[in-house]
Amino acid sequence: MKTLKLSVTLMLLGSLSFLLAEVDVDAQIEALKTATPQERVRLMNEFKTTLSTLSQEEREAAIEEFRSSMDAEDQQIQARDRVRERVRVNQMDEVGERQEAQRMNQNQVGSQYIQENPSVTPDISGTPNKFMNK
């Protein structure tokens, strides 16, 4: 009977320590996600220390959880980078369109001026005229 109680107690303590370790690992992974680069080094060292105290199965589960959370974060970063790139390309397109509209407007104003003032039109032959004398 004492052996049975001792066995049950040890199993309960083992499962309790597994649950506590799992909560601690989760908290460490969450902290790593939001840490600055300097904090991340310290937190990663703490995470490694925690991993060294876990059983093989717990360690494998913790590492898998860490990898999957980092993969999700990488996907978010890549999505954010794609959005930034699209915005940058759209902005460049808008600038190009504005410049083209400005060139067209300048050409139109120049053409109108020349049509309204034919005596100011430069002579292609090189002969000086009123426009060239100004």
mmCIF file of N, CA and C in Angstrom:
data_model
loop_
_atom_site.group_PDB
_atom_site.id
_atom_site.type_symbol
_atom_site.label_atom_id
_atom_site.label_comp_id
_atom_site.label_asym_id
_atom_site.label_seq_id
_atom_site.Cartn_x
_atom_site.Cartn_y
_atom_site.Cartn_z
ATOM 1 N N MET A 1 0.818 -1.190 0.000
ATOM 2 C CA MET A 1 0.000 0.000 0.000
ATOM 3 C C MET A 1 0.869 1.264 0.000
ATOM 4 N N LYS A 2 1.924 1.287 0.810
ATOM 5 C CA LYS A 2 2.811 2.443 0.849
ATOM 6 C C LYS A 2 3.495 2.627 -0.499
ATOM 7 N N THR A 3 3.833 1.543 -1.142
ATOM 8 C CA THR A 3 4.485 1.611 -2.450
ATOM 9 C C THR A 3 3.538 2.219 -3.476
ATOM 10 N N LEU A 4 2.279 1.842 -3.416
ATOM 11 C CA LEU A 4 1.283 2.367 -4.334
ATOM 12 C C LEU A 4 1.104 3.869 -4.122
ATOM 13 N N LYS A 5 1.014 4.301 -2.855
ATOM 14 C CA LYS A 5 0.865 5.731 -2.552
ATOM 15 C C LYS A 5 2.089 6.502 -3.037
ATOM 16 N N LEU A 6 3.240 5.918 -2.797
ATOM 17 C CA LEU A 6 4.475 6.570 -3.226
ATOM 18 C C LEU A 6 4.524 6.682 -4.753
ATOM 19 N N SER A 7 4.117 5.629 -5.434
ATOM 20 C CA SER A 7 4.103 5.636 -6.901
ATOM 21 C C SER A 7 3.114 6.680 -7.421
ATOM 22 N N VAL A 8 1.933 6.737 -6.842
ATOM 23 C CA VAL A 8 0.925 7.707 -7.262
ATOM 24 C C VAL A 8 1.422 9.115 -6.996
ATOM 25 N N THR A 9 2.026 9.337 -5.855
ATOM 26 C CA THR A 9 2.557 10.655 -5.508
ATOM 27 C C THR A 9 3.634 11.074 -6.497
ATOM 28 N N LEU A 10 4.538 10.176 -6.823
ATOM 29 C CA LEU A 10 5.600 10.495 -7.771
ATOM 30 C C LEU A 10 5.042 10.795 -9.166
ATOM 31 N N MET A 11 4.035 10.036 -9.573
ATOM 32 C CA MET A 11 3.419 10.286 -10.880
ATOM 33 C C MET A 11 2.722 11.642 -10.894
ATOM 34 N N LEU A 12 2.040 11.984 -9.805
ATOM 35 C CA LEU A 12 1.384 13.285 -9.728
ATOM 36 C C LEU A 12 2.407 14.422 -9.745
ATOM 37 N N LEU A 13 3.489 14.243 -9.006
ATOM 38 C CA LEU A 13 4.534 15.262 -8.996
ATOM 39 C C LEU A 13 5.174 15.401 -10.379
ATOM 40 N N GLY A 14 5.382 14.283 -11.044
ATOM 41 C CA GLY A 14 5.958 14.312 -12.392
ATOM 42 C C GLY A 14 5.052 15.032 -13.363
ATOM 43 N N SER A 15 3.750 14.733 -13.319
ATOM 44 C CA SER A 15 2.818 15.401 -14.235
ATOM 45 C C SER A 15 2.673 16.872 -13.877
ATOM 46 N N LEU A 16 2.721 17.195 -12.590
ATOM 47 C CA LEU A 16 2.647 18.593 -12.162
ATOM 48 C C LEU A 16 3.876 19.357 -12.647
ATOM 49 N N SER A 17 5.046 18.752 -12.504
ATOM 50 C CA SER A 17 6.260 19.429 -12.980
ATOM 51 C C SER A 17 6.236 19.582 -14.491
ATOM 52 N N PHE A 18 5.653 18.602 -15.211
ATOM 53 C CA PHE A 18 5.519 18.715 -16.658
ATOM 54 C C PHE A 18 4.625 19.894 -17.017
ATOM 55 N N LEU A 19 3.500 20.059 -16.325
ATOM 56 C CA LEU A 19 2.594 21.169 -16.593
ATOM 57 C C LEU A 19 3.251 22.511 -16.280
ATOM 58 N N LEU A 20 3.971 22.565 -15.162
ATOM 59 C CA LEU A 20 4.654 23.808 -14.801
ATOM 60 C C LEU A 20 5.743 24.132 -15.807
ATOM 61 N N ALA A 21 6.466 23.114 -16.241
ATOM 62 C CA ALA A 21 7.514 23.331 -17.238
ATOM 63 C C ALA A 21 6.901 23.808 -18.545
ATOM 64 N N GLU A 22 5.754 23.246 -18.924
ATOM 65 C CA GLU A 22 5.080 23.637 -20.158
ATOM 66 C C GLU A 22 4.638 25.098 -20.093
ATOM 67 N N VAL A 23 4.103 25.526 -18.961
ATOM 68 C CA VAL A 23 3.695 26.919 -18.783
ATOM 69 C C VAL A 23 4.918 27.824 -18.836
ATOM 70 N N ASP A 24 6.004 27.419 -18.182
ATOM 71 C CA ASP A 24 7.233 28.204 -18.176
ATOM 72 C C ASP A 24 7.799 28.323 -19.588
ATOM 73 N N VAL A 25 7.799 27.237 -20.347
ATOM 74 C CA VAL A 25 8.298 27.253 -21.719
ATOM 75 C C VAL A 25 7.430 28.170 -22.577
ATOM 76 N N ASP A 26 6.116 28.075 -22.433
ATOM 77 C CA ASP A 26 5.213 28.949 -23.187
ATOM 78 C C ASP A 26 5.502 30.416 -22.888
ATOM 79 N N ALA A 27 5.674 30.722 -21.618
ATOM 80 C CA ALA A 27 5.947 32.107 -21.225
ATOM 81 C C ALA A 27 7.285 32.577 -21.801
ATOM 82 N N GLN A 28 8.273 31.713 -21.785
ATOM 83 C CA GLN A 28 9.580 32.084 -22.332
ATOM 84 C C GLN A 28 9.505 32.313 -23.843
ATOM 85 N N ILE A 29 8.756 31.469 -24.538
ATOM 86 C CA ILE A 29 8.620 31.631 -25.990
ATOM 87 C C ILE A 29 7.907 32.937 -26.309
ATOM 88 N N GLU A 30 6.857 33.251 -25.578
ATOM 89 C CA GLU A 30 6.142 34.516 -25.792
ATOM 90 C C GLU A 30 7.049 35.713 -25.519
ATOM 91 N N ALA A 31 7.860 35.606 -24.472
ATOM 92 C CA ALA A 31 8.775 36.704 -24.152
ATOM 93 C C ALA A 31 9.817 36.874 -25.258
ATOM 94 N N LEU A 32 10.274 35.774 -25.835
ATOM 95 C CA LEU A 32 11.253 35.840 -26.920
ATOM 96 C C LEU A 32 10.696 36.548 -28.150
ATOM 97 N N LYS A 33 9.410 36.381 -28.405
ATOM 98 C CA LYS A 33 8.787 36.983 -29.585
ATOM 99 C C LYS A 33 8.839 38.504 -29.549
ATOM 100 N N THR A 34 8.667 39.066 -28.376
ATOM 101 C CA THR A 34 8.555 40.520 -28.267
ATOM 102 C C THR A 34 9.826 41.187 -27.752
ATOM 103 N N ALA A 35 10.871 40.407 -27.531
ATOM 104 C CA ALA A 35 12.092 40.950 -26.925
ATOM 105 C C ALA A 35 12.913 41.743 -27.933
ATOM 106 N N THR A 36 13.656 42.698 -27.396
ATOM 107 C CA THR A 36 14.633 43.419 -28.214
ATOM 108 C C THR A 36 15.811 42.476 -28.456
ATOM 109 N N PRO A 37 16.684 42.793 -29.398
ATOM 110 C CA PRO A 37 17.810 41.895 -29.667
ATOM 111 C C PRO A 37 18.683 41.607 -28.430
ATOM 112 N N GLN A 38 18.908 42.609 -27.593
ATOM 113 C CA GLN A 38 19.715 42.387 -26.400
ATOM 114 C C GLN A 38 18.991 41.478 -25.412
ATOM 115 N N GLU A 39 17.702 41.737 -25.232
ATOM 116 C CA GLU A 39 16.918 40.892 -24.320
ATOM 117 C C GLU A 39 16.792 39.477 -24.865
ATOM 118 N N ARG A 40 16.704 39.372 -26.180
ATOM 119 C CA ARG A 40 16.524 38.059 -26.800
ATOM 120 C C ARG A 40 17.696 37.127 -26.489
ATOM 121 N N VAL A 41 18.910 37.668 -26.457
ATOM 122 C CA VAL A 41 20.084 36.844 -26.135
ATOM 123 C C VAL A 41 19.948 36.279 -24.724
ATOM 124 N N ARG A 42 19.606 37.150 -23.796
ATOM 125 C CA ARG A 42 19.461 36.712 -22.404
ATOM 126 C C ARG A 42 18.326 35.688 -22.269
ATOM 127 N N LEU A 43 17.182 35.987 -22.882
ATOM 128 C CA LEU A 43 16.032 35.081 -22.800
ATOM 129 C C LEU A 43 16.314 33.741 -23.486
ATOM 130 N N MET A 44 17.055 33.783 -24.575
ATOM 131 C CA MET A 44 17.389 32.535 -25.260
ATOM 132 C C MET A 44 18.296 31.673 -24.377
ATOM 133 N N ASN A 45 19.222 32.295 -23.664
ATOM 134 C CA ASN A 45 20.076 31.541 -22.734
ATOM 135 C C ASN A 45 19.242 30.921 -21.611
ATOM 136 N N GLU A 46 18.264 31.672 -21.112
ATOM 137 C CA GLU A 46 17.372 31.124 -20.079
ATOM 138 C C GLU A 46 16.546 29.973 -20.637
ATOM 139 N N PHE A 47 16.090 30.113 -21.874
ATOM 140 C CA PHE A 47 15.306 29.066 -22.521
ATOM 141 C C PHE A 47 16.151 27.795 -22.669
ATOM 142 N N LYS A 48 17.393 27.950 -23.052
ATOM 143 C CA LYS A 48 18.294 26.791 -23.176
ATOM 144 C C LYS A 48 18.495 26.116 -21.825
ATOM 145 N N THR A 49 18.617 26.918 -20.776
ATOM 146 C CA THR A 49 18.770 26.355 -19.433
ATOM 147 C C THR A 49 17.530 25.565 -19.047
ATOM 148 N N THR A 50 16.370 26.132 -19.345
ATOM 149 C CA THR A 50 15.118 25.432 -19.058
ATOM 150 C C THR A 50 15.050 24.128 -19.846
ATOM 151 N N LEU A 51 15.442 24.157 -21.100
ATOM 152 C CA LEU A 51 15.427 22.946 -21.928
ATOM 153 C C LEU A 51 16.316 21.855 -21.338
ATOM 154 N N SER A 52 17.439 22.277 -20.780
ATOM 155 C CA SER A 52 18.371 21.278 -20.228
ATOM 156 C C SER A 52 17.801 20.563 -19.010
ATOM 157 N N THR A 53 16.820 21.165 -18.349
ATOM 158 C CA THR A 53 16.230 20.532 -17.161
ATOM 159 C C THR A 53 15.049 19.631 -17.506
ATOM 160 N N LEU A 54 14.579 19.678 -18.755
ATOM 161 C CA LEU A 54 13.411 18.900 -19.150
ATOM 162 C C LEU A 54 13.804 17.483 -19.568
ATOM 163 N N SER A 55 12.817 16.600 -19.542
ATOM 164 C CA SER A 55 13.037 15.243 -20.044
ATOM 165 C C SER A 55 13.118 15.306 -21.566
ATOM 166 N N GLN A 56 13.534 14.215 -22.185
ATOM 167 C CA GLN A 56 13.689 14.172 -23.633
ATOM 168 C C GLN A 56 12.374 14.501 -24.346
ATOM 169 N N GLU A 57 11.271 13.924 -23.891
ATOM 170 C CA GLU A 57 9.978 14.167 -24.530
ATOM 171 C C GLU A 57 9.548 15.623 -24.365
ATOM 172 N N GLU A 58 9.720 16.151 -23.159
ATOM 173 C CA GLU A 58 9.356 17.547 -22.900
ATOM 174 C C GLU A 58 10.224 18.482 -23.735
ATOM 175 N N ARG A 59 11.509 18.153 -23.839
ATOM 176 C CA ARG A 59 12.444 18.968 -24.608
ATOM 177 C C ARG A 59 12.030 18.999 -26.084
ATOM 178 N N GLU A 60 11.692 17.827 -26.626
ATOM 179 C CA GLU A 60 11.271 17.759 -28.024
ATOM 180 C C GLU A 60 10.002 18.578 -28.259
ATOM 181 N N ALA A 61 9.061 18.475 -27.329
ATOM 182 C CA ALA A 61 7.814 19.240 -27.457
ATOM 183 C C ALA A 61 8.085 20.739 -27.375
ATOM 184 N N ALA A 62 8.953 21.148 -26.467
ATOM 185 C CA ALA A 62 9.269 22.567 -26.303
ATOM 186 C C ALA A 62 9.986 23.116 -27.540
ATOM 187 N N ILE A 63 10.919 22.336 -28.077
ATOM 188 C CA ILE A 63 11.639 22.784 -29.267
ATOM 189 C C ILE A 63 10.691 22.888 -30.456
ATOM 190 N N GLU A 64 9.798 21.926 -30.606
ATOM 191 C CA GLU A 64 8.826 21.965 -31.698
ATOM 192 C C GLU A 64 7.904 23.181 -31.565
ATOM 193 N N GLU A 65 7.481 23.460 -30.345
ATOM 194 C CA GLU A 65 6.634 24.630 -30.108
ATOM 195 C C GLU A 65 7.385 25.920 -30.442
ATOM 196 N N PHE A 66 8.645 25.971 -30.045
ATOM 197 C CA PHE A 66 9.482 27.138 -30.330
ATOM 198 C C PHE A 66 9.628 27.328 -31.840
ATOM 199 N N ARG A 67 9.921 26.264 -32.549
ATOM 200 C CA ARG A 67 10.084 26.349 -34.003
ATOM 201 C C ARG A 67 8.797 26.794 -34.688
ATOM 202 N N SER A 68 7.678 26.226 -34.277
ATOM 203 C CA SER A 68 6.415 26.595 -34.929
ATOM 204 C C SER A 68 6.051 28.051 -34.648
ATOM 205 N N SER A 69 6.343 28.528 -33.440
ATOM 206 C CA SER A 69 6.031 29.927 -33.141
ATOM 207 C C SER A 69 6.943 30.863 -33.922
ATOM 208 N N MET A 70 8.201 30.485 -34.110
ATOM 209 C CA MET A 70 9.119 31.317 -34.880
ATOM 210 C C MET A 70 8.751 31.289 -36.366
ATOM 211 N N ASP A 71 8.270 30.141 -36.863
ATOM 212 C CA ASP A 71 7.825 30.062 -38.259
ATOM 213 C C ASP A 71 6.644 30.994 -38.488
ATOM 214 N N ALA A 72 5.705 31.018 -37.543
ATOM 215 C CA ALA A 72 4.540 31.907 -37.665
ATOM 216 C C ALA A 72 4.989 33.366 -37.670
ATOM 217 N N GLU A 73 5.956 33.698 -36.828
ATOM 218 C CA GLU A 73 6.464 35.065 -36.774
ATOM 219 C C GLU A 73 7.165 35.424 -38.086
ATOM 220 N N ASP A 74 7.939 34.485 -38.640
ATOM 221 C CA ASP A 74 8.610 34.719 -39.916
ATOM 222 C C ASP A 74 7.599 34.958 -41.030
ATOM 223 N N GLN A 75 6.508 34.221 -41.025
ATOM 224 C CA GLN A 75 5.482 34.401 -42.049
ATOM 225 C C GLN A 75 4.845 35.781 -41.931
ATOM 226 N N GLN A 76 4.634 36.238 -40.710
ATOM 227 C CA GLN A 76 4.070 37.575 -40.512
ATOM 228 C C GLN A 76 5.038 38.644 -41.021
ATOM 229 N N ILE A 77 6.320 38.458 -40.746
ATOM 230 C CA ILE A 77 7.335 39.416 -41.201
ATOM 231 C C ILE A 77 7.378 39.446 -42.722
ATOM 232 N N GLN A 78 7.329 38.274 -43.352
ATOM 233 C CA GLN A 78 7.354 38.215 -44.810
ATOM 234 C C GLN A 78 6.113 38.876 -45.405
ATOM 235 N N ALA A 79 4.965 38.657 -44.802
ATOM 236 C CA ALA A 79 3.736 39.290 -45.288
ATOM 237 C C ALA A 79 3.831 40.807 -45.159
ATOM 238 N N ARG A 80 4.358 41.285 -44.035
ATOM 239 C CA ARG A 80 4.515 42.722 -43.816
ATOM 240 C C ARG A 80 5.489 43.314 -44.840
ATOM 241 N N ASP A 81 6.576 42.570 -45.148
ATOM 242 C CA ASP A 81 7.538 43.044 -46.140
ATOM 243 C C ASP A 81 6.920 43.114 -47.530
ATOM 244 N N ARG A 82 6.067 42.137 -47.880
ATOM 245 C CA ARG A 82 5.398 42.153 -49.181
ATOM 246 C C ARG A 82 4.469 43.370 -49.287
ATOM 247 N N VAL A 83 3.762 43.684 -48.205
ATOM 248 C CA VAL A 83 2.868 44.850 -48.208
ATOM 249 C C VAL A 83 3.683 46.126 -48.377
ATOM 250 N N ARG A 84 4.786 46.237 -47.668
ATOM 251 C CA ARG A 84 5.636 47.430 -47.791
ATOM 252 C C ARG A 84 6.155 47.579 -49.216
ATOM 253 N N GLU A 85 6.544 46.477 -49.832
ATOM 254 C CA GLU A 85 7.053 46.523 -51.197
ATOM 255 C C GLU A 85 5.955 46.982 -52.164
ATOM 256 N N ARG A 86 4.732 46.470 -51.990
ATOM 257 C CA ARG A 86 3.624 46.897 -52.841
ATOM 258 C C ARG A 86 3.354 48.384 -52.686
ATOM 259 N N VAL A 87 3.386 48.870 -51.456
ATOM 260 C CA VAL A 87 3.153 50.303 -51.208
ATOM 261 C C VAL A 87 4.239 51.128 -51.881
ATOM 262 N N ARG A 88 5.486 50.682 -51.774
ATOM 263 C CA ARG A 88 6.604 51.414 -52.379
ATOM 264 C C ARG A 88 6.459 51.455 -53.902
ATOM 265 N N VAL A 89 6.098 50.339 -54.508
ATOM 266 C CA VAL A 89 5.920 50.288 -55.959
ATOM 267 C C VAL A 89 4.764 51.200 -56.371
ATOM 268 N N ASN A 90 3.667 51.179 -55.620
ATOM 269 C CA ASN A 90 2.531 52.051 -55.934
ATOM 270 C C ASN A 90 2.915 53.519 -55.844
ATOM 271 N N GLN A 91 3.719 53.851 -54.834
ATOM 272 C CA GLN A 91 4.162 55.236 -54.688
ATOM 273 C C GLN A 91 5.041 55.648 -55.865
ATOM 274 N N MET A 92 5.920 54.747 -56.299
ATOM 275 C CA MET A 92 6.779 55.052 -57.444
ATOM 276 C C MET A 92 5.941 55.234 -58.705
ATOM 277 N N ASP A 93 4.907 54.413 -58.881
ATOM 278 C CA ASP A 93 4.015 54.555 -60.025
ATOM 279 C C ASP A 93 3.310 55.908 -59.999
ATOM 280 N N GLU A 94 2.842 56.306 -58.830
ATOM 281 C CA GLU A 94 2.157 57.596 -58.699
ATOM 282 C C GLU A 94 3.095 58.749 -59.029
ATOM 283 N N VAL A 95 4.333 58.665 -58.572
ATOM 284 C CA VAL A 95 5.310 59.719 -58.868
ATOM 285 C C VAL A 95 5.558 59.779 -60.373
ATOM 286 N N GLY A 96 5.710 58.627 -60.998
ATOM 287 C CA GLY A 96 5.920 58.586 -62.447
ATOM 288 C C GLY A 96 4.746 59.174 -63.207
ATOM 289 N N GLU A 97 3.537 58.849 -62.770
ATOM 290 C CA GLU A 97 2.342 59.400 -63.421
ATOM 291 C C GLU A 97 2.270 60.908 -63.254
ATOM 292 N N ARG A 98 2.619 61.404 -62.062
ATOM 293 C CA ARG A 98 2.609 62.857 -61.835
ATOM 294 C C ARG A 98 3.640 63.550 -62.722
ATOM 295 N N GLN A 99 4.832 62.948 -62.830
ATOM 296 C CA GLN A 99 5.869 63.551 -63.664
ATOM 297 C C GLN A 99 5.452 63.570 -65.125
ATOM 298 N N GLU A 100 4.829 62.493 -65.582
ATOM 299 C CA GLU A 100 4.359 62.434 -66.970
ATOM 300 C C GLU A 100 3.279 63.488 -67.206
ATOM 301 N N ALA A 101 2.355 63.647 -66.276
ATOM 302 C CA ALA A 101 1.307 64.660 -66.403
ATOM 303 C C ALA A 101 1.917 66.054 -66.415
ATOM 304 N N GLN A 102 2.938 66.265 -65.610
ATOM 305 C CA GLN A 102 3.598 67.567 -65.562
ATOM 306 C C GLN A 102 4.303 67.859 -66.891
ATOM 307 N N ARG A 103 4.982 66.857 -67.465
ATOM 308 C CA ARG A 103 5.639 67.041 -68.757
ATOM 309 C C ARG A 103 4.614 67.356 -69.850
ATOM 310 N N MET A 104 3.507 66.624 -69.833
ATOM 311 C CA MET A 104 2.465 66.866 -70.830
ATOM 312 C C MET A 104 1.901 68.271 -70.687
ATOM 313 N N ASN A 105 1.702 68.721 -69.462
ATOM 314 C CA ASN A 105 1.174 70.067 -69.206
ATOM 315 C C ASN A 105 2.157 71.126 -69.700
ATOM 316 N N GLN A 106 3.451 70.915 -69.438
ATOM 317 C CA GLN A 106 4.460 71.868 -69.888
ATOM 318 C C GLN A 106 4.503 71.930 -71.413
ATOM 319 N N ASN A 107 4.418 70.762 -72.050
ATOM 320 C CA ASN A 107 4.412 70.741 -73.522
ATOM 321 C C ASN A 107 3.181 71.440 -74.074
ATOM 322 N N GLN A 108 2.049 71.231 -73.440
ATOM 323 C CA GLN A 108 0.810 71.854 -73.895
ATOM 324 C C GLN A 108 0.884 73.370 -73.746
ATOM 325 N N VAL A 109 1.393 73.838 -72.610
ATOM 326 C CA VAL A 109 1.514 75.286 -72.396
ATOM 327 C C VAL A 109 2.482 75.876 -73.402
ATOM 328 N N GLY A 110 3.590 75.189 -73.648
ATOM 329 C CA GLY A 110 4.557 75.673 -74.636
ATOM 330 C C GLY A 110 3.957 75.732 -76.027
ATOM 331 N N SER A 111 3.217 74.706 -76.400
ATOM 332 C CA SER A 111 2.569 74.678 -77.716
ATOM 333 C C SER A 111 1.543 75.807 -77.841
ATOM 334 N N GLN A 112 0.771 76.039 -76.805
ATOM 335 C CA GLN A 112 -0.216 77.117 -76.831
ATOM 336 C C GLN A 112 0.470 78.473 -76.997
ATOM 337 N N TYR A 113 1.576 78.673 -76.308
ATOM 338 C CA TYR A 113 2.297 79.945 -76.395
ATOM 339 C C TYR A 113 2.816 80.163 -77.807
ATOM 340 N N ILE A 114 3.346 79.106 -78.376
ATOM 341 C CA ILE A 114 3.884 79.219 -79.733
ATOM 342 C C ILE A 114 2.759 79.502 -80.730
ATOM 343 N N GLN A 115 1.598 78.852 -80.537
ATOM 344 C CA GLN A 115 0.462 79.089 -81.439
ATOM 345 C C GLN A 115 -0.062 80.507 -81.298
ATOM 346 N N GLU A 116 -0.054 81.025 -80.095
ATOM 347 C CA GLU A 116 -0.572 82.373 -79.864
ATOM 348 C C GLU A 116 0.423 83.436 -80.298
ATOM 349 N N ASN A 117 1.698 83.129 -80.355
ATOM 350 C CA ASN A 117 2.746 84.087 -80.712
ATOM 351 C C ASN A 117 3.623 83.492 -81.816
ATOM 352 N N PRO A 118 3.131 83.423 -83.030
ATOM 353 C CA PRO A 118 3.902 82.786 -84.116
ATOM 354 C C PRO A 118 5.192 83.525 -84.444
ATOM 355 N N SER A 119 5.264 84.813 -84.171
ATOM 356 C CA SER A 119 6.485 85.557 -84.486
ATOM 357 C C SER A 119 7.621 85.202 -83.529
ATOM 358 N N VAL A 120 7.318 84.494 -82.446
ATOM 359 C CA VAL A 120 8.332 84.136 -81.459
ATOM 360 C C VAL A 120 8.900 82.746 -81.753
ATOM 361 N N THR A 121 8.348 82.051 -82.718
ATOM 362 C CA THR A 121 8.774 80.692 -83.028
ATOM 363 C C THR A 121 10.220 80.697 -83.486
ATOM 364 N N PRO A 122 11.077 79.852 -82.901
ATOM 365 C CA PRO A 122 12.476 79.833 -83.326
ATOM 366 C C PRO A 122 12.597 79.253 -84.737
ATOM 367 N N ASP A 123 13.545 79.797 -85.471
ATOM 368 C CA ASP A 123 13.788 79.341 -86.841
ATOM 369 C C ASP A 123 14.767 78.177 -86.796
ATOM 370 N N ILE A 124 14.406 77.089 -87.427
ATOM 371 C CA ILE A 124 15.238 75.890 -87.409
ATOM 372 C C ILE A 124 16.504 76.092 -88.229
ATOM 373 N N SER A 125 16.462 76.969 -89.228
ATOM 374 C CA SER A 125 17.620 77.170 -90.123
ATOM 375 C C SER A 125 18.757 77.894 -89.442
ATOM 376 N N GLY A 126 18.508 78.429 -88.243
ATOM 377 C CA GLY A 126 19.561 79.129 -87.527
ATOM 378 C C GLY A 126 19.517 80.620 -87.735
ATOM 379 N N THR A 127 18.610 81.079 -88.578
ATOM 380 C CA THR A 127 18.477 82.515 -88.822
ATOM 381 C C THR A 127 17.880 83.144 -87.574
ATOM 382 N N PRO A 128 18.516 84.197 -87.068
ATOM 383 C CA PRO A 128 17.971 84.827 -85.853
ATOM 384 C C PRO A 128 16.591 85.409 -86.138
ATOM 385 N N ASN A 129 15.744 85.300 -85.153
ATOM 386 C CA ASN A 129 14.416 85.901 -85.230
ATOM 387 C C ASN A 129 14.110 86.569 -83.899
ATOM 388 N N LYS A 130 12.874 86.982 -83.759
ATOM 389 C CA LYS A 130 12.493 87.716 -82.554
ATOM 390 C C LYS A 130 12.720 86.890 -81.294
ATOM 391 N N PHE A 131 12.445 85.603 -81.343
ATOM 392 C CA PHE A 131 12.616 84.722 -80.178
ATOM 393 C C PHE A 131 14.088 84.620 -79.791
ATOM 394 N N MET A 132 14.936 84.488 -80.759
ATOM 395 C CA MET A 132 16.362 84.310 -80.490
ATOM 396 C C MET A 132 17.004 85.595 -79.988
ATOM 397 N N ASN A 133 16.429 86.720 -80.317
ATOM 398 C CA ASN A 133 17.017 88.011 -79.913
ATOM 399 C C ASN A 133 16.692 88.394 -78.483
ATOM 400 N N LYS A 134 15.776 87.763 -77.856
ATOM 401 C CA LYS A 134 15.370 88.133 -76.486
ATOM 402 C C LYS A 134 16.384 87.814 -75.476
#
